[in-house]
C-alpha atoms as one frame of an Amber mdcrd trajectory, in Angstrom:
protein
  11.556  -4.066  25.140  10.388  -5.004  21.641   9.766  -2.023  19.396   7.002
  -2.071  16.785   9.403  -2.615  13.870  10.662  -5.840  15.520   7.168  -7.107
  16.275   4.219  -8.456  14.268   3.547  -6.685  10.974   1.231  -7.293   8.023
   1.638  -5.975   4.478  -0.800  -5.576   1.590  -0.198  -5.053  -2.121  -2.144
  -5.192  -5.388  -1.500  -5.493  -9.109  -4.000  -3.686 -11.317  -5.251  -2.838
 -14.781  -3.770   0.656 -14.513  -3.049   3.639 -12.268  -6.458   5.362 -12.023
  -7.941   4.454  -8.656 -11.431   5.526  -9.756 -11.698   3.355 -12.871  -8.991
   0.681 -12.832  -9.386  -2.758 -11.276  -7.468  -5.186  -9.089  -6.167  -8.277
 -10.912  -4.125  -9.747  -8.065  -3.536  -9.028  -4.399  -1.616 -10.411  -1.465
  -1.560 -10.084   2.312   1.645 -11.052   4.111   1.705 -11.495   7.894   4.977
 -11.889   9.801   5.086 -12.260  13.586   8.747 -11.256  13.974  11.851 -10.623
  11.852  13.144 -13.800  10.237   9.968 -15.759  10.964   8.365 -17.462   7.967
   5.491 -15.207   6.830   1.928 -16.345   6.241   0.794 -15.341   2.756  -2.732
 -15.003   1.354  -2.986 -14.514  -2.412  -5.851 -13.637  -4.719  -6.076 -13.757
  -8.502  -8.996 -11.788  -9.925 -10.862 -11.840 -13.223 -11.614  -8.101 -13.275
 -14.404  -8.311 -15.849 -12.691  -5.696 -18.035  -9.824  -5.990 -20.535  -6.305
  -5.763 -19.131  -4.302  -3.205 -21.136  -1.105  -4.449 -22.730   0.889  -1.903
 -20.747  -0.371  -3.348 -17.461   0.395  -6.904 -18.588   3.947  -5.806 -19.412
   4.338  -4.724 -15.789   2.886  -7.700 -13.898   2.685 -10.418 -16.574  -1.010
 -11.194 -16.065  -2.913 -11.579 -19.329  -6.623 -11.515 -20.073  -6.547 -15.212
 -20.958  -4.777 -16.207 -17.749  -7.124 -14.159 -15.565 -10.243 -15.445 -17.315
  -9.083 -19.028 -16.866  -7.728 -18.775 -13.339  -9.069 -15.611 -11.732 -12.038
 -15.439  -9.379 -14.915 -12.987  -9.612 -14.176  -9.717  -7.799 -17.074  -9.691
  -5.332 -16.024 -12.626  -3.092 -12.361 -11.663  -3.379 -12.974  -8.111  -2.152
 -15.065  -9.528   0.703 -12.196 -11.801   1.756  -9.552  -9.095   1.484 -11.546
  -6.577   3.507 -12.269  -9.209   6.143  -8.597 -10.107   6.519  -7.540  -6.458
   6.709 -10.136  -5.970   9.441  -8.611  -8.955  11.263  -5.190  -7.297  11.169
  -6.640  -4.126  12.652  -8.480  -6.050  15.361  -5.309  -7.969  16.227  -3.384
  -4.703  16.576  -1.055  -5.550  13.686   0.208  -2.501  11.780  -0.417  -2.777
   8.037   2.448  -1.892   5.681   1.246  -0.515   2.339   3.671   1.030  -0.113
   2.025   4.166  -1.554  -1.067   3.466   0.538  -3.383   6.017  -1.155  -3.183
   3.967  -4.341  -3.765   0.421  -3.085  -6.219   1.245  -0.299  -8.248   3.660
  -2.413  -8.425   1.136  -5.247  -9.621  -1.512  -2.782 -12.207   0.924  -1.421
 -13.539   1.577  -4.928 -13.662  -2.147  -5.699 -15.633  -2.739  -2.501 -18.058
   0.020  -3.424 -18.334  -1.362  -6.956 -18.848  -5.027  -6.075 -20.018  -5.091
  -2.427 -21.789  -1.707  -2.069 -19.705  -0.972   1.036 -16.687   1.227   1.669
 -13.435   0.009   3.198 -14.144   2.189   6.219 -17.197   0.057   6.972 -14.944
  -2.951   7.568 -12.506  -1.205   9.891 -14.902   1.141  11.665 -14.637  -0.590
  15.058 -10.831  -0.858  14.981  -9.165   1.428  12.421  -6.180   0.336  10.382
  -2.770   1.558  11.526  -0.954   1.990   8.238   2.804   2.250   7.743   3.735
   3.576   4.315   7.452   3.133   3.559   7.317   5.808   0.882   5.962   8.449
   3.254   8.234   7.385   6.114  11.366   7.394   3.972  10.595  10.770   2.367
  10.096  12.339   5.799  12.984  10.706   7.632  15.543  11.118   4.829  14.033
  14.049   2.988  17.220  15.439   1.451  18.350  12.212  -0.214  18.393  12.536
  -3.991  16.845  10.011  -6.351  13.645   8.086  -6.887  11.760   6.322  -4.097
   9.972   3.440  -5.787   9.823   0.128  -3.954  12.762  -1.105  -6.031  14.761
   1.989  -5.068  13.905   1.650  -1.383  14.859  -2.032  -1.397  18.246  -1.165
  -2.883  18.777   1.661  -0.395  17.841  -0.391   2.694  19.462  -3.648   1.576
  16.229  -5.587   1.089  15.964  -8.361  -1.499  13.117  -7.972  -3.991  13.079
 -11.319  -5.731  10.092 -10.913  -8.064   9.076  -7.279  -8.539   5.419  -6.669
  -9.438   4.270  -9.924  -7.912   1.858  -8.781  -5.202   3.174 -11.151  -2.512
   6.833 -10.381  -3.293   6.170  -6.632  -3.267   4.222  -6.829   0.009   6.983
  -8.798   1.749   9.654  -6.442   0.427   7.722  -3.391   1.660   7.391  -5.034
   5.075  11.150  -5.676   5.220  11.860  -2.080   4.141   9.764  -0.800   7.046
  11.664  -3.021   9.484  15.003  -1.796   8.086  13.805   1.810   8.126  12.686
   1.418  11.738  16.111   0.160  12.778  17.982   2.883  10.865  15.902   5.678
  12.368  15.293   4.014  15.731  16.200   7.129  17.679  13.348   9.004  15.995
  10.809   6.183  15.772  11.120   3.801  18.713   9.176   6.014  21.103   6.281
   6.353  18.671   3.467   3.821  18.549   2.043   2.662  15.196  -1.120   4.639
  15.973   0.934   7.799  16.526   2.920   7.116  13.356  -0.301   6.658  11.400
  -1.494  10.093  12.511   1.877  11.695  11.774   2.022  10.223   8.284  -1.233
  11.970   7.451   0.512  15.293   8.105   3.799  14.251   6.502   2.134  13.061
   3.299   0.108  16.264   3.021   3.299  18.321   3.312   5.035  16.113   0.746
   2.075  16.534  -1.605   2.182  20.315  -1.252   5.886  20.311  -2.061   5.364
  18.152  -5.143   2.436  20.305  -6.252   4.593  23.409  -5.975   7.312  21.721
  -8.038   4.744  20.809 -10.713   3.532  24.413 -10.773   7.063  25.733 -11.242
   7.740  23.265 -14.049   4.430  23.960 -15.822   3.069  20.448 -15.239  -0.758
  20.413 -14.978  -0.856  17.311 -12.743  -2.743  17.566  -9.431  -1.382  15.903
  -6.283  -3.934  14.615  -3.753  -2.797  15.298  -0.160  -5.116  12.666   1.346
  -3.570   9.683   3.130  -3.974   6.717   3.485  -7.264   6.834   1.574  -8.484
   9.342  -0.976 -12.025  10.660  -0.473 -14.716   9.392  -2.802 -15.283  11.635
  -5.806 -18.761  13.177  -6.169 -20.837  11.189  -8.657 -20.677  14.013 -11.173
 -16.885  14.006 -11.109 -16.371  10.231 -11.156
């Protein structure tokens, strides 16, 4: 019997102008599809001219400058159309979609679709919903007492996954996919009987609990930051709050 973590998986990642899902923009994205462990993945890449300046701090992270994006990037509208269409194909094919910190990347994509295509991400996957696997949520639930940070770089080091070019969307997507495979094998006794659809539903609960714990820690430390418990997509803000 082949368990889900040894079968076909897809992974999605973005690089952006910043960390605010309501106002920042996608500057690059990648979708990686792998039919089985060790099989050469199929990679789709997009480079986007976001139509807004790219802050220096963002360029320091991913290396994409205004000049490079203006010369080589495509306009957002057709790119978002293509990305949403390919994600819908993964859902229709029954391929789980790995997204590290899914509420960030998927919410940002949703806002870009609303901004440039006047349609939400949910419109594209209404017939067959996405089954998302978020290595951050899975790892925090399955190994909750482990100390230390849980960035993609940290998870790669912990699970023995090579991350050759951090903050390149395709490299990050492939690394996240490999982390999920490694995580599945390590916690096989707890995961192999669960389907991706069941795991998707469970992660909604797990992330909410993790968010409550982090919010409580912020409150104790006097940090005013608010943690959104929604997963894998944050609800749209009311127009007055956007």
